[in-house]
Tab-separated table of C-alpha atoms in Angstrom:
chain	number	residue	atom	x	y	z
A	1	MET	CA	0.000	0.000	0.000
A	2	ILE	CA	1.110	3.510	-0.808
A	3	GLN	CA	-0.071	6.054	1.715
A	4	TRP	CA	-0.845	9.203	-0.279
A	5	VAL	CA	-2.551	11.266	2.447
A	6	ASN	CA	-2.396	10.883	6.207
A	7	ASN	CA	-3.639	13.650	8.453
A	8	ASP	CA	-5.848	14.003	11.526
A	9	LYS	CA	-9.049	13.793	9.424
A	10	LEU	CA	-8.376	11.090	6.874
A	11	SER	CA	-6.019	8.684	5.211
A	12	VAL	CA	-5.920	7.835	1.508
A	13	CYS	CA	-3.975	4.808	0.314
A	14	PHE	CA	-3.534	3.238	-3.107
A	15	GLN	CA	-2.546	-0.357	-3.785
A	16	SER	CA	-0.127	0.862	-6.435
A	17	GLU	CA	1.114	4.143	-7.821
A	18	PRO	CA	-1.579	5.916	-9.863
A	19	MET	CA	-0.783	5.846	-13.573
A	20	ILE	CA	-2.637	8.314	-15.779
A	21	GLY	CA	-2.392	8.384	-19.531
A	22	ILE	CA	-3.422	10.887	-22.164
A	23	ARG	CA	-5.908	9.823	-24.804
A	24	TYR	CA	-5.232	10.977	-28.346
A	25	ILE	CA	-7.532	11.466	-31.291
A	26	LEU	CA	-6.651	9.053	-34.071
A	27	PRO	CA	-7.704	9.335	-37.719
A	28	SER	CA	-9.378	5.910	-37.542
A	29	MET	CA	-11.738	6.947	-34.713
A	30	SER	CA	-15.436	7.479	-35.216
A	31	LYS	CA	-16.991	10.883	-34.637
A	32	ASP	CA	-18.334	9.711	-31.239
A	33	GLU	CA	-14.937	8.347	-30.179
A	34	LYS	CA	-13.273	11.647	-31.072
A	35	LYS	CA	-15.927	13.535	-29.129
A	36	SER	CA	-15.297	11.286	-26.102
A	37	VAL	CA	-11.534	11.861	-26.254
A	38	LYS	CA	-12.041	15.631	-26.414
A	39	LYS	CA	-14.380	15.560	-23.425
A	40	TYR	CA	-12.365	13.049	-21.358
A	41	PRO	CA	-8.710	13.292	-22.419
A	42	PHE	CA	-7.261	11.369	-19.449
A	43	MET	CA	-7.404	7.682	-18.622
A	44	ASN	CA	-6.492	5.559	-15.629
A	45	LYS	CA	-3.945	3.044	-16.949
A	46	THR	CA	-4.281	0.362	-14.236
A	47	ALA	CA	-7.019	-0.757	-11.864
A	48	LEU	CA	-6.409	1.361	-8.773
A	49	LEU	CA	-7.523	-0.026	-5.422
A	50	THR	CA	-8.265	2.973	-3.209
A	51	ILE	CA	-8.684	2.856	0.563
A	52	ILE	CA	-10.135	5.835	2.417
A	53	LYS	CA	-10.087	6.024	6.207
A	54	ASP	CA	-12.469	8.683	7.470
A	55	LYS	CA	-11.006	9.407	10.907
A	56	ILE	CA	-13.753	11.911	11.766
A	57	ASN	CA	-16.572	9.353	11.463
A	58	SER	CA	-14.457	6.218	12.085
A	59	LYS	CA	-15.366	4.691	8.712
A	60	HIS	CA	-13.374	2.872	6.045
A	61	TYR	CA	-14.160	2.836	2.338
A	62	THR	CA	-12.568	0.633	-0.294
A	63	PHE	CA	-13.200	0.938	-4.021
A	64	THR	CA	-11.356	0.326	-7.251
A	65	ILE	CA	-11.053	2.911	-9.985
A	66	PRO	CA	-11.116	0.646	-13.034
A	67	LYS	CA	-8.477	0.456	-15.687
A	68	SER	CA	-9.493	2.646	-18.656
A	69	TYR	CA	-11.633	4.956	-16.488
A	70	CYS	CA	-11.703	8.248	-18.423
A	71	PHE	CA	-12.006	11.707	-16.909
A	72	ASP	CA	-11.585	15.346	-17.868
A	73	GLY	CA	-8.860	16.476	-15.469
A	74	ALA	CA	-9.591	19.254	-13.020
A	75	SER	CA	-12.782	21.116	-13.862
A	76	VAL	CA	-11.222	24.569	-13.968
A	77	PRO	CA	-13.047	27.047	-16.229
A	78	ARG	CA	-10.743	28.527	-18.862
A	79	PHE	CA	-11.357	32.005	-17.402
A	80	PHE	CA	-9.539	30.944	-14.170
A	81	TRP	CA	-6.551	29.215	-15.803
A	82	ARG	CA	-4.345	32.278	-15.247
A	83	ILE	CA	-5.046	32.130	-11.510
A	84	ILE	CA	-5.343	28.400	-10.820
A	85	GLY	CA	-3.673	26.679	-13.759
A	86	SER	CA	-5.108	24.653	-16.607
A	87	ASN	CA	-7.220	21.567	-16.111
A	88	THR	CA	-4.350	19.508	-17.513
A	89	ASP	CA	-1.826	20.532	-14.828
A	90	ASN	CA	-0.272	17.299	-13.566
A	91	LYS	CA	-0.587	18.492	-9.954
A	92	PHE	CA	-4.350	18.127	-10.338
A	93	LEU	CA	-4.661	14.804	-12.161
A	94	VAL	CA	-4.659	12.228	-9.335
A	95	SER	CA	-6.941	14.433	-7.236
A	96	ALA	CA	-9.283	14.999	-10.173
A	97	MET	CA	-9.413	11.310	-11.090
A	98	VAL	CA	-10.312	10.201	-7.561
A	99	HIS	CA	-12.803	13.050	-7.091
A	100	ASP	CA	-14.491	12.493	-10.469
A	101	TYR	CA	-14.819	8.774	-9.769
A	102	MET	CA	-16.349	9.433	-6.328
A	103	CYS	CA	-18.771	11.963	-7.836
A	104	GLU	CA	-19.885	9.477	-10.483
A	105	HIS	CA	-20.117	6.616	-7.966
A	106	HIS	CA	-21.558	8.225	-4.843
A	107	GLU	CA	-22.096	4.841	-3.233
A	108	CYS	CA	-18.350	4.223	-2.850
A	109	ILE	CA	-18.266	6.738	0.040
A	110	ASP	CA	-21.915	6.541	1.142
A	111	SER	CA	-22.840	9.699	-0.809
A	112	ASN	CA	-20.823	11.811	1.635
A	113	ARG	CA	-20.179	15.060	-0.285
A	114	ALA	CA	-18.264	16.637	2.601
A	115	LEU	CA	-15.896	13.665	2.638
A	116	SER	CA	-15.497	13.873	-1.148
A	117	THR	CA	-14.515	17.537	-0.833
A	118	LEU	CA	-12.107	16.780	2.031
A	119	ILE	CA	-10.458	14.008	0.012
A	120	PHE	CA	-10.100	16.273	-3.041
A	121	ASP	CA	-8.624	19.095	-0.952
A	122	SER	CA	-6.233	16.735	0.866
A	123	LEU	CA	-5.025	15.154	-2.375
A	124	LEU	CA	-4.415	18.620	-3.837
A	125	LYS	CA	-2.504	19.654	-0.720
A	126	VAL	CA	-0.225	16.601	-0.992
A	127	SER	CA	0.379	17.594	-4.625
A	128	GLU	CA	1.616	20.965	-3.327
A	129	VAL	CA	-1.301	23.018	-4.610
A	130	GLY	CA	-1.417	26.201	-2.519
A	131	ASN	CA	-4.183	27.172	-0.105
A	132	PHE	CA	-5.676	29.890	-2.328
A	133	LYS	CA	-5.860	27.670	-5.410
A	134	ARG	CA	-7.355	24.805	-3.376
A	135	PHE	CA	-9.972	27.205	-1.983
A	136	LEU	CA	-10.922	28.331	-5.491
A	137	MET	CA	-11.100	24.782	-6.743
C-alpha cells in the first residue's frame, strides 16, 4: 500500500502508484470516439484499489477505480486558468481522477459530499497546490 494522504481527518492509500495516460484522437476513430476523447482526455492506466479512512466518522471505504476509467482532469473554467492553472496541470490529475470517480459513484463513500470535498482538498494539498488555489477549486 502507498499512503498518499495521512492527516488528523483522513487517510488515503492506493494499492499501487496511480498511472494516468493521455488519450489521443486518431484518424481511424469514429466521430463519437473523437468527441469522447475531447471531453475526457485522461485515462487511468491500471485498476487502482483505493482505501479511504475517514477518521472523523471512524469509517473505512474501499473501491477500485477501473483500468481505462476516463475523466476530464480538473474542472477549472478557462477564465480561471491564469489564476489556478489549466485543467491539464499534472498536480491536479490524481486528485481529479479520484474526485471524479467518487462523484460518479456516490455509493463508494456513502454519498458523503463533505468527505469527497475533504479528500479532493487533501489530495491537492499533498500535490503541493497552494491554499488559495485549493480554496478556489
